[in-house]
Short mmCIF file of C-alpha atoms in Angstrom, two decimals:
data_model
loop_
_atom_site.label_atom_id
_atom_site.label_comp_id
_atom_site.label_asym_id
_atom_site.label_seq_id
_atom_site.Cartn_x
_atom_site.Cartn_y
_atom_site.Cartn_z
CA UNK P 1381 0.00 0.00 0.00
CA UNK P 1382 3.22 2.33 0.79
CA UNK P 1383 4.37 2.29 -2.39
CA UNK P 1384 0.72 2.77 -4.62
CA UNK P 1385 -0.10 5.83 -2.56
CA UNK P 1386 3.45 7.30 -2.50
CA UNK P 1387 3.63 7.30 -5.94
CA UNK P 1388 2.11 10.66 -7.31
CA UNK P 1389 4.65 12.49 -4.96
CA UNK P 1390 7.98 10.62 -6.07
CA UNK P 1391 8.37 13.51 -8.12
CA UNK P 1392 8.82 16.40 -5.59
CA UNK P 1393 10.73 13.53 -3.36
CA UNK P 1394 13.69 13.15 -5.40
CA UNK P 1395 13.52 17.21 -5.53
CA UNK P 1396 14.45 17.43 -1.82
CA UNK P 1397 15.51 14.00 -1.18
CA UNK P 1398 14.34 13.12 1.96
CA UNK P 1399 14.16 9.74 3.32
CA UNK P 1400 10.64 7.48 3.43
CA UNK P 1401 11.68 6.10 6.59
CA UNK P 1402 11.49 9.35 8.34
CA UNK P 1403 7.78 9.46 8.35
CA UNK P 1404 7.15 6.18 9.27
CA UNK P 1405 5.38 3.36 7.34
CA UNK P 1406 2.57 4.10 4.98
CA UNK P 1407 0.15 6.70 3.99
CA UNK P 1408 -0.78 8.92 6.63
CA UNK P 1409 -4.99 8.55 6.24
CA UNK P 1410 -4.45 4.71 5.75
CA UNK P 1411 -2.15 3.78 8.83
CA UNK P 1412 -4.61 1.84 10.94
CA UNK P 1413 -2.17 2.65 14.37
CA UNK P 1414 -3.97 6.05 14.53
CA UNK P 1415 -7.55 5.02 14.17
CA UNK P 1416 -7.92 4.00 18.28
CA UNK P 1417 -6.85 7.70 19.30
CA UNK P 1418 -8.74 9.59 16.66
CA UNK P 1419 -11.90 8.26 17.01
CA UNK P 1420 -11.67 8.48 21.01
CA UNK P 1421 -11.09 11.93 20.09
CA UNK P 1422 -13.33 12.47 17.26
CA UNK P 1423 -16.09 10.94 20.21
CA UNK P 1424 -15.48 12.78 23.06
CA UNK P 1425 -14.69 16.60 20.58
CA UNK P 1426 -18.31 16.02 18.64
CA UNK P 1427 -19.60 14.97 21.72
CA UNK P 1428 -19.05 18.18 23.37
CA UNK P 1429 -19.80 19.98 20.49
CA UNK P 1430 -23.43 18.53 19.91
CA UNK P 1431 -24.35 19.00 23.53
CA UNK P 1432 -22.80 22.23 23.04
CA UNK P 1433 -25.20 23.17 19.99
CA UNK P 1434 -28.11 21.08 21.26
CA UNK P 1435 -28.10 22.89 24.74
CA UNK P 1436 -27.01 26.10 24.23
CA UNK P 1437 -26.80 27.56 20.26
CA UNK P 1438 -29.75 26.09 18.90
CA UNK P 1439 -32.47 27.41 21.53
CA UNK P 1440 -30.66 30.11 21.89
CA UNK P 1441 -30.54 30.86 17.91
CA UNK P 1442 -34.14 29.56 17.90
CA UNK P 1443 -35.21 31.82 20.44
CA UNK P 1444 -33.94 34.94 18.51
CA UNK P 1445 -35.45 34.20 15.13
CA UNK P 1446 -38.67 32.87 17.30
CA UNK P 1447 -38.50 36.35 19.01
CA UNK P 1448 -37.89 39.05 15.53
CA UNK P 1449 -40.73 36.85 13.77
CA UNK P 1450 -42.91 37.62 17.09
CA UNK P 1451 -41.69 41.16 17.06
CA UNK P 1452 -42.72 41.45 13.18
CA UNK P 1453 -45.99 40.29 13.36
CA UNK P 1454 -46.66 42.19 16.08
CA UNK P 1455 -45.53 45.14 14.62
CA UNK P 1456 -47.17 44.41 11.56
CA UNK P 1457 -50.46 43.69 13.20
CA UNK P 1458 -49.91 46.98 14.96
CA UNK P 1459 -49.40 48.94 11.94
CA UNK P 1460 -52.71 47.49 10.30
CA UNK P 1461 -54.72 48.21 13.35
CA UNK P 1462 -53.25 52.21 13.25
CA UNK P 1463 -54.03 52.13 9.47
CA UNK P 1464 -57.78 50.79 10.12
CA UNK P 1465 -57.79 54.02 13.04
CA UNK P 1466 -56.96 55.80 10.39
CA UNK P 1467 -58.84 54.85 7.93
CA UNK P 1468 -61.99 55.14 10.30
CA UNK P 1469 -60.41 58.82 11.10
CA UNK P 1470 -60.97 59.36 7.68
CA UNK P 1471 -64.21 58.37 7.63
CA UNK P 1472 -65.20 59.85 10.76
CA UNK P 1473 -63.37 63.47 9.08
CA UNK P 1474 -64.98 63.11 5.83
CA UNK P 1475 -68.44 62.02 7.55
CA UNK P 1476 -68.16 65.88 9.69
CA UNK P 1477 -67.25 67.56 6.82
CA UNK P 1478 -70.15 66.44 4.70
CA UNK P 1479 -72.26 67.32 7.57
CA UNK P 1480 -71.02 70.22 7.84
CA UNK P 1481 -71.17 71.27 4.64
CA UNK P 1482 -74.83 70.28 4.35
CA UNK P 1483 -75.37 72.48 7.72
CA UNK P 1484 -73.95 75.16 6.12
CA UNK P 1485 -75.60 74.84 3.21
CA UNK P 1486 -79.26 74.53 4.88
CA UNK P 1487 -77.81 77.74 6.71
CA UNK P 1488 -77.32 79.51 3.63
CA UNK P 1489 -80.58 78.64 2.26
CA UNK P 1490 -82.67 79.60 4.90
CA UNK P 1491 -80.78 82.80 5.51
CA UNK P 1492 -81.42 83.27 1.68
CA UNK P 1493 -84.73 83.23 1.91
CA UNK P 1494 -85.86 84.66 5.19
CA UNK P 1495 -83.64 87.63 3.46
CA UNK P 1496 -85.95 87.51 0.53
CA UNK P 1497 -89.29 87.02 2.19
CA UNK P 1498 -88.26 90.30 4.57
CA UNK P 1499 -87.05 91.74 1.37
CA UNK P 1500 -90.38 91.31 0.03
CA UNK P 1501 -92.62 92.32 2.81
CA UNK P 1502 -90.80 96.01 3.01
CA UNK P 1503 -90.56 96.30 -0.41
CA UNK P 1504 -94.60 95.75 -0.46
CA UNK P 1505 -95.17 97.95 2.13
CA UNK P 1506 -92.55 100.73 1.11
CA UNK P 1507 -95.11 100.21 -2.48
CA UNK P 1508 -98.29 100.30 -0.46
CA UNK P 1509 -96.71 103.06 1.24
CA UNK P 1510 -95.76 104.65 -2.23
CA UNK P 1511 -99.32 103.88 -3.70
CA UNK P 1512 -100.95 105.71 -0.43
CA UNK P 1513 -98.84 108.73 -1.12
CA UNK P 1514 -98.95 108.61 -4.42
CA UNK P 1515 -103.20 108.70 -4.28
CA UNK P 1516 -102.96 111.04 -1.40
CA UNK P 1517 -100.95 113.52 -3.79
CA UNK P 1518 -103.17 112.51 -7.01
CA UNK P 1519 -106.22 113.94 -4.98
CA UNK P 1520 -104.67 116.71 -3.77
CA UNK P 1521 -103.57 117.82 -6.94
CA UNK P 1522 -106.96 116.86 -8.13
CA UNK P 1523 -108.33 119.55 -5.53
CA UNK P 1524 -105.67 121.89 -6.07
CA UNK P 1525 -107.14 121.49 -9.83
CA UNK P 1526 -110.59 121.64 -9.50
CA UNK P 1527 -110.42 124.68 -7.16
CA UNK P 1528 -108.09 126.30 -9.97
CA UNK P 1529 -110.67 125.70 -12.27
CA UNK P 1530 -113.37 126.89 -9.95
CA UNK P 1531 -111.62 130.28 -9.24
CA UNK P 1532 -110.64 131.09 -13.31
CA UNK P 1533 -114.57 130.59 -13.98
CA UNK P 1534 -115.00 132.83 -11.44
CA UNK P 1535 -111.72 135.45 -12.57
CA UNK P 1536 -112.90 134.81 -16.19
CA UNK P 1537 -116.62 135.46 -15.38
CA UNK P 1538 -115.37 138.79 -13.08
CA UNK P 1539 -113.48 139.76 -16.06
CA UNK P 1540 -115.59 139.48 -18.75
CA UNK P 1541 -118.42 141.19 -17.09
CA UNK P 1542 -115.75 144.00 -16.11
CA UNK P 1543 -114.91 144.06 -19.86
CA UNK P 1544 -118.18 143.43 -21.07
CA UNK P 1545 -119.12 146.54 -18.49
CA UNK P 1546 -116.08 148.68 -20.42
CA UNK P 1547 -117.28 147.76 -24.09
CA UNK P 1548 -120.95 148.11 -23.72
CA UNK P 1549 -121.90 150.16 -20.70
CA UNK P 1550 -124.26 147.51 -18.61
CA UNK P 1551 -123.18 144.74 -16.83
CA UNK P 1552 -124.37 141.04 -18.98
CA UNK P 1553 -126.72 139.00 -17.46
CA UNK P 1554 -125.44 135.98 -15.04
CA UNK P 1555 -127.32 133.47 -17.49
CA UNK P 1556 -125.61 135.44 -20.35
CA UNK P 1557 -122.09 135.09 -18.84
CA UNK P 1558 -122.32 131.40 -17.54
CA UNK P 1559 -123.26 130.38 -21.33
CA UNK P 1560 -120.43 132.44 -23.13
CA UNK P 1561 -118.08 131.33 -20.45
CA UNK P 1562 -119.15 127.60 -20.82
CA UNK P 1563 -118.82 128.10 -24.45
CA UNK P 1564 -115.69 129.30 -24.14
CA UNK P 1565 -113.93 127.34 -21.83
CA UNK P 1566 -115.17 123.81 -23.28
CA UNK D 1215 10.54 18.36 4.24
CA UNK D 1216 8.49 21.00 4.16
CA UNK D 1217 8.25 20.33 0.29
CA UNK D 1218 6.63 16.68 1.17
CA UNK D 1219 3.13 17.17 0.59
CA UNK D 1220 2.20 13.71 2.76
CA UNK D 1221 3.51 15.56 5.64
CA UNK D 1222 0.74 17.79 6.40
CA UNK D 1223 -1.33 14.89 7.40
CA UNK D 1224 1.08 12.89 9.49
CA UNK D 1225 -0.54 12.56 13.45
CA UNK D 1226 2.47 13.38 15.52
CA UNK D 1227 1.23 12.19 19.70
CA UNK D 1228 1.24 15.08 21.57
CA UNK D 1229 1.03 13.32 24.64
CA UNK D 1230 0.65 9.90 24.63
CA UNK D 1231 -1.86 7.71 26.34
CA UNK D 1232 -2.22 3.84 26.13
CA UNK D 1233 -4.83 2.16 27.53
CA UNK D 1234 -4.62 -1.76 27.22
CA UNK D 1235 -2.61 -1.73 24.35
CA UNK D 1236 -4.85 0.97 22.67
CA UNK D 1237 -3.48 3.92 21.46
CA UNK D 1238 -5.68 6.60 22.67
CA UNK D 1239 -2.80 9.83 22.43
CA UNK D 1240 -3.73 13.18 22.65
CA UNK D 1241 -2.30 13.59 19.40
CA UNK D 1242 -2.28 16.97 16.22
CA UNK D 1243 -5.51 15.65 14.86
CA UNK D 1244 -7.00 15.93 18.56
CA UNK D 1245 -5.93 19.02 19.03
CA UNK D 1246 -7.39 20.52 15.97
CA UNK D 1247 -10.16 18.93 17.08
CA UNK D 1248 -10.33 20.30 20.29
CA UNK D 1249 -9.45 23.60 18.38
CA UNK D 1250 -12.47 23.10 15.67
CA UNK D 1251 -15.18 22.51 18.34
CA UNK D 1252 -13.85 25.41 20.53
CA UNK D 1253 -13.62 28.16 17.86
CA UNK D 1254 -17.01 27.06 16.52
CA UNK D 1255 -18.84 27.15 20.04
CA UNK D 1256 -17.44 29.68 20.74
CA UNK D 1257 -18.00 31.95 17.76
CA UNK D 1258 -21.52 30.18 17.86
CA UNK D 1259 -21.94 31.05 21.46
CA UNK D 1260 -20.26 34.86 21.57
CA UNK D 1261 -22.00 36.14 18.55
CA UNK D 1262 -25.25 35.64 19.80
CA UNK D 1263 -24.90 36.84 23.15
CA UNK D 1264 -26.51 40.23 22.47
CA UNK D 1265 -29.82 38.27 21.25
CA UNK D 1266 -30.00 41.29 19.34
CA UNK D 1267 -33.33 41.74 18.20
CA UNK D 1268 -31.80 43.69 15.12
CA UNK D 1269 -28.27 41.39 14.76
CA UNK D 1270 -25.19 42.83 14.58
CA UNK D 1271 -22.77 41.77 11.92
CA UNK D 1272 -21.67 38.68 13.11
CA UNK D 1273 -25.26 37.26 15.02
CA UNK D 1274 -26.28 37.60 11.69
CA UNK D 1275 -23.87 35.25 10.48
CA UNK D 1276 -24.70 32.83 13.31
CA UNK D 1277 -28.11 33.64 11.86
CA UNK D 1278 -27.48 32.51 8.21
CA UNK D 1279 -25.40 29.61 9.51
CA UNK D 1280 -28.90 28.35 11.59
CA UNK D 1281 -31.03 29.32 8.37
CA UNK D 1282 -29.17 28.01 6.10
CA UNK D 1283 -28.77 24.81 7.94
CA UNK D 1284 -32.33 24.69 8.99
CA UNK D 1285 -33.58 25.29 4.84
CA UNK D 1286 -31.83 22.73 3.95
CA UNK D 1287 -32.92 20.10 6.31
CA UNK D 1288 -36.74 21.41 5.97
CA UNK D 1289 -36.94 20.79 2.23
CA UNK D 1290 -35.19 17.68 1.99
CA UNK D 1291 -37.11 15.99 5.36
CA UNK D 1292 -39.83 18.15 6.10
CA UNK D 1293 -40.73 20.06 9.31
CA UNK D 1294 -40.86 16.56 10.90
CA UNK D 1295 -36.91 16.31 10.05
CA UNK D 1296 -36.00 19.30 12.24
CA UNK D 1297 -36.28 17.36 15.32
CA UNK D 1298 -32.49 16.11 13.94
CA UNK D 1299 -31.19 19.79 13.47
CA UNK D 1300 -29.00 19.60 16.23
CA UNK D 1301 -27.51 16.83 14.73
CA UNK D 1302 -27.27 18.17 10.85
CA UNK D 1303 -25.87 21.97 12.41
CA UNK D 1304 -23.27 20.30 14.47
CA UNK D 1305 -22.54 18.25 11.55
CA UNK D 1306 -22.42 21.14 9.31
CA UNK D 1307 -20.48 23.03 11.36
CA UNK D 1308 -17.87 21.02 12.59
CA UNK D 1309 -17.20 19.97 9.11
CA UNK D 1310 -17.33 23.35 7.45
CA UNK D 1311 -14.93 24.78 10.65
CA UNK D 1312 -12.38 21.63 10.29
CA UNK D 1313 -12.27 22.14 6.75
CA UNK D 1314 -11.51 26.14 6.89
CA UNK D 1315 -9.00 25.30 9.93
CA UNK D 1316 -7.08 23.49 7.39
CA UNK D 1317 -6.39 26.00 4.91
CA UNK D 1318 -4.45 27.85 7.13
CA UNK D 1319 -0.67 27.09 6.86
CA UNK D 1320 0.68 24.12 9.25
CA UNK D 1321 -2.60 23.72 10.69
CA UNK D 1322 -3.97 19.98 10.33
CA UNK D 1323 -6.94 19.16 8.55
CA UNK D 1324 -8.95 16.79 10.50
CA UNK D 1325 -11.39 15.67 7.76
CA UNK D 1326 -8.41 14.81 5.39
CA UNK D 1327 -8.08 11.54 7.45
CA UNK D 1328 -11.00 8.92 5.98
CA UNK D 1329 -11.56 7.34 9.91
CA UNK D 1330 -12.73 10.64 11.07
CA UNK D 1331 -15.13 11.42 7.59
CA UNK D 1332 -16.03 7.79 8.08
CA UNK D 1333 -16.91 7.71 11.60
CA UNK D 1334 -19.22 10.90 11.02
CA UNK D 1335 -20.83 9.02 7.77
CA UNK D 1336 -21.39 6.07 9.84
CA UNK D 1337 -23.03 8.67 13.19
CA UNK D 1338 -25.31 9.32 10.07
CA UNK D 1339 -26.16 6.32 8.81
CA UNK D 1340 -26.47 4.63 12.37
CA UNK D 1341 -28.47 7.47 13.15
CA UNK D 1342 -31.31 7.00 10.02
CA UNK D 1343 -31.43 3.25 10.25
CA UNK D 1344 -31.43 2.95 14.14
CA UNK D 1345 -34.40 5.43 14.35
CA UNK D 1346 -35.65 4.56 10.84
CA UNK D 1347 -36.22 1.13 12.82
CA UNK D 1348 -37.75 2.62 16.12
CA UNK D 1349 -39.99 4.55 14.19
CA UNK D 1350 -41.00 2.58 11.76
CA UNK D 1351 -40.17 -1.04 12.34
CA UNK D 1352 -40.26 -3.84 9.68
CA UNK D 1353 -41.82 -0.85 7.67
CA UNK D 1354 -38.17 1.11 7.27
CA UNK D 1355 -37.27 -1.76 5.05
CA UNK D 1356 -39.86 -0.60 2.30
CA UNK D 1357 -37.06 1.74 2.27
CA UNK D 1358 -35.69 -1.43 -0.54
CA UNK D 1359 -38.95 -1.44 -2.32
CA UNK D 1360 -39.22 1.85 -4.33
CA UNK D 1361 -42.82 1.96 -4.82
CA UNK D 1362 -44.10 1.86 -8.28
CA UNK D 1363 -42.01 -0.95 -9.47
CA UNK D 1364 -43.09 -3.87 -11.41
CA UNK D 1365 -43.33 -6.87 -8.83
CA UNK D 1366 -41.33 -8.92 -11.19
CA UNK D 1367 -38.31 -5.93 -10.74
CA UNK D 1368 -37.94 -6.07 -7.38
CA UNK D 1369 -35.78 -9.31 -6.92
CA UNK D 1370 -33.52 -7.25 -9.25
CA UNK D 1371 -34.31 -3.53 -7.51
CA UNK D 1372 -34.40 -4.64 -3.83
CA UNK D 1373 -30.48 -5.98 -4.09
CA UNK D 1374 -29.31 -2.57 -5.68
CA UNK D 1375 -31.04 -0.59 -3.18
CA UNK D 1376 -29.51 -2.53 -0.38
CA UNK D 1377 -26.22 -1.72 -1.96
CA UNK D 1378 -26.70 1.35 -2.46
CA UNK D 1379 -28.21 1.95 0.85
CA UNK D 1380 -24.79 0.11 2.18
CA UNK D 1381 -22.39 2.01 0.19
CA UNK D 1382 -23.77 5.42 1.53
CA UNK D 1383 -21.43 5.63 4.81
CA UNK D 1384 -18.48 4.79 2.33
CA UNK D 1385 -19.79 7.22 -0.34
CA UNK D 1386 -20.23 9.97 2.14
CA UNK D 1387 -17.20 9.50 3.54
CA UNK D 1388 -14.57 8.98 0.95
CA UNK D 1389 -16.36 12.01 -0.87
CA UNK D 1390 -15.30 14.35 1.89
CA UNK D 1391 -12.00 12.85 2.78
CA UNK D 1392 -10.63 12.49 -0.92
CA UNK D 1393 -11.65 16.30 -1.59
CA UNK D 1394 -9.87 17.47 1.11
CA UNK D 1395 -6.90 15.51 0.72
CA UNK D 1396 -6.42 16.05 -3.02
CA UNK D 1397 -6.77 19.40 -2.48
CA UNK D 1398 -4.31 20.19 0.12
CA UNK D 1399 -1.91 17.48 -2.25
CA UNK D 1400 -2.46 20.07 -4.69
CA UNK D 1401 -1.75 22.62 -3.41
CA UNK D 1402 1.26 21.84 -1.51
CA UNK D 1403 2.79 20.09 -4.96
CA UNK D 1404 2.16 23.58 -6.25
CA UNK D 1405 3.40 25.22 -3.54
CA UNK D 1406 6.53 22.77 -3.70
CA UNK D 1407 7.26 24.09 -7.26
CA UNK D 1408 7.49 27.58 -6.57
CA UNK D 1409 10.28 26.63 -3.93
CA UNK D 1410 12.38 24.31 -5.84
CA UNK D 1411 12.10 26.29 -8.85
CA UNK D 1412 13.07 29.59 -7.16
CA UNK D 1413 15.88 27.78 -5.56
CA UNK D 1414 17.19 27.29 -9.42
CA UNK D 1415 18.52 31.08 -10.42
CA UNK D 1416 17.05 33.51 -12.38
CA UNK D 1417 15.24 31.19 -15.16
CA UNK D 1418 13.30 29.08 -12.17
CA UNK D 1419 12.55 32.29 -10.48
CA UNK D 1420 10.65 33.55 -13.42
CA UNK D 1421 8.99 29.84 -14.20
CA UNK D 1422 8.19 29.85 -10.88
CA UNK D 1423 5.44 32.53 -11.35
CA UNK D 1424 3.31 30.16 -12.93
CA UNK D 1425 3.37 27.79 -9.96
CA UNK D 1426 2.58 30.70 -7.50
CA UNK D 1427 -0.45 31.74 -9.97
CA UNK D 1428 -1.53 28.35 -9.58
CA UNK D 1429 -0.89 27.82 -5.89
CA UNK D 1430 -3.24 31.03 -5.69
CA UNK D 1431 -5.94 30.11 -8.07
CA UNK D 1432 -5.55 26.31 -6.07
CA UNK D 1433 -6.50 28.44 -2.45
CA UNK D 1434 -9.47 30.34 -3.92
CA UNK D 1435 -10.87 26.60 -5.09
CA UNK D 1436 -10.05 25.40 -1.73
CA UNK D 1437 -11.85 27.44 0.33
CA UNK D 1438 -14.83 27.03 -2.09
CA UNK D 1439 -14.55 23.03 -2.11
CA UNK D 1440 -14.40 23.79 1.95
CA UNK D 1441 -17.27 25.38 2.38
CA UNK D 1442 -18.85 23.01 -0.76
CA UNK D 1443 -18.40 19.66 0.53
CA UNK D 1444 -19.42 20.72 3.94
CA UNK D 1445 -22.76 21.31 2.52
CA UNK D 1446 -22.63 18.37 0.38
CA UNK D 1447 -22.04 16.18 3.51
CA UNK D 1448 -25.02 18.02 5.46
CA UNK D 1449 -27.48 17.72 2.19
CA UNK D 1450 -26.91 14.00 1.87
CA UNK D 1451 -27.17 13.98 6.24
CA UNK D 1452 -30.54 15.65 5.54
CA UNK D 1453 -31.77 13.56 2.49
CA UNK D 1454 -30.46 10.11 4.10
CA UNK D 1455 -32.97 11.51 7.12
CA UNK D 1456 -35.67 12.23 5.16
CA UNK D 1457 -35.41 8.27 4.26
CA UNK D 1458 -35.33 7.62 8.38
CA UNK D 1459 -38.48 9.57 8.20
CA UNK D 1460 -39.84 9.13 5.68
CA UNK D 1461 -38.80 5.01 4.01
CA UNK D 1462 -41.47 4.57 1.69
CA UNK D 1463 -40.45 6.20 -1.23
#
């Protein structure tokens, strides 16, 4: 067995020359003498090592993950219960302001026409003021026109028998006058 | 000597113990050993101290090392299979920290020497087919029967599977021991180049350079067939469970 598995190396052996005897018989991997002791070893090393990682690394490496994926969902279940406040905020904002604006509109509305109906009222009464006025001042000027009238038959029937009492010496008749006056003012 | 690239995996006894005859001596290979399991616990251990809620650098490695591990072992044997992770992370990290420990200069590589990748294949192996029986009794041997197959194939299937089921320890093994012994041959043959060729004047100096490319190129690779065919070994841990767990096909 020596001599198959030295073989590849010959090469770099006569290189540097050293003697096979100095490392003892065979192949290192292959020498059965070291088997007992590294397998003892091999035992009692991975044997310390798995209670090791059994008792102490893997809860422990468990328990973080364990405890971030916790933590996440947590969070994450947080977040989507502040989003559904929110959203309800929304709702709750958007609900006022729709009120609101339909309070303000109602508002409006009414103000617009209690405005109008008081609008109306004084404007009809300012008109049945006007209309009052206006017939008071139609009759008086009716009056004022009448008595006019009255007094220039009178002047005109003073005059004419003044002129007619010039021209021809006697006074007319009052029958006389009213006609020619009638006559002449229609 | 230093040019002889057997001598990196020559066991030189620290101190020596016999018992009966046996050699049990405290020897290089234990000591790396020792070294392996104690830089891995305690990296393992001192990393994740904080149980930092938001990791720091290296807790997150420790992190990815669990993940990673645990992935693997999930999709190959199911959630039912994690009740072996201890087993596949110790695995996977004892082998992946045994095989980085050797690429640093004069340090030994444990897993170059096939008794120590064989007695882990065989902690495997005993491990599926000892609880593979407990859990499943005659039933684990269905294990030989892939379903599906004619009834008139199986005197011809059953004897392959048996074989192959039996050639798994020695597969698993030699797969992880050869890698990391070619490799560090390599490597030091490469290495050994660049020395004796220097050593030759100013023409060997300058054909040394493409020894030294190589001895650099021949790390890089290393490190990646390190960290490789520790995973390989922890897949095939993981699938050869899945079989403990799972037998029927």
């Amino acid at each position: 067995m020596a001599s198959q598995t030295h073989s590849p190396t010959d090469g770099t052996h006569e290189a540097i020359d050293i003697p096979q005897a100095e490392h003892g018989a065979g192949f290192p991997p292959f020498d059965a003498n070291t088997f007992s002791s590294q397998i003892l070893w091999l035992v009692i090393t991975f044997g310390v090592f798995y209670w090791i990682m059994k008792n102490v690394v893997v809860p422990r490496l468990s328990g973080i993950l364990e405890d971030r994926r916790d933590r996440i969902a947590g969070d994450l279940a947080e977040a989507n219960r502040l989003k559904q406040e929110t959203d309800e905020a929304i709702a709750s904002y958007e609900q006022a302001l729709a009120d609101a604006r339909a309070k303000a509109h109602g508002i409006a509305s009414e103000t617009r026409a209690k405005l109008k109906s008081g609008i109306e009222s004084r404007r009809e009464k300012a008109e049945a003021d006007l209309a009052v006025k206006l017939s008071e001042a139609e009759a008086k000027i009716t009056g004022m026109k009448n008595e006019a009238l009255s007094q220039v038959e009178e002047i005109a029937g003073e005059t004419t028998t003044e002129l007619v009492k010039v021209l021809m010496g006697k006074a007319p008749t009052k029958t006389d006058l009213g006609k020619a006056l009638k006559a002449a003012l229609n | 000597m230093a040019n002889d690239p057997i001598h990196q995996f020559h066991i030189q006894k620290l101190f020596p113990i016999e018992v009966g005859g046996m050699d049990f001596s405290f020897t290089n290979s234990s000591l790396f050993m020792v070294l392996t399991v104690a830089a891995a616990s305690a990296f393992l251990i001192l990393t994740t101290s904080g149980r930092g809620l938001v990791p720091t650098r290296l807790q997150s490695l420790s992190e990815m090392a669990y993940e990673f591990v645990a992935n693997m072992l999930r999709s190959s044997a199911g959630s039912e299979g994690m009740r072996f992770f201890p087993l596949v992370f110790s695995l996977f990290m004892f082998v992946l920290v045994a095989n980085l420990f050797g690429m640093f200069p004069y340090f030994f590589t444990i897993t170059s020497h096939i008794i120590v990748t064989f007695v882990l294949a065989m902690l495997v192996i005993l491990t599926v087919t000892i609880y593979g029986l407990m859990r499943h009794g005659v039933k684990f041997f269905g294990l030989f029967v892939p379903s599906g197959v004619p009834g008139a194939l199986i005197p011809i299937v059953a004897p392959i599977e048996v074989i192959s089921f039996l050639s798994r320890p020695v597969s698993l093994s030699v797969r992880l021991f050869a890698n990391m012994l070619a490799g560090h041959i390599t490597l030091k043959v490469f290495a050994g180049f660049v020395v004796s060729l220097s050593a030759m004047g100013a023409v060997g100096i300058f054909g040394a350079i493409l020894p030294l490319g190589m001895t650099v190129a021949l790390t890089a690779l290393e490190f990646l067939v390190a960290f490789l065919q520790a995973y390989v070994f922890t897949v095939l841990t993981c699938m050869y469970l899945n079989d403990a767990l799972h037998p029927s096909h």
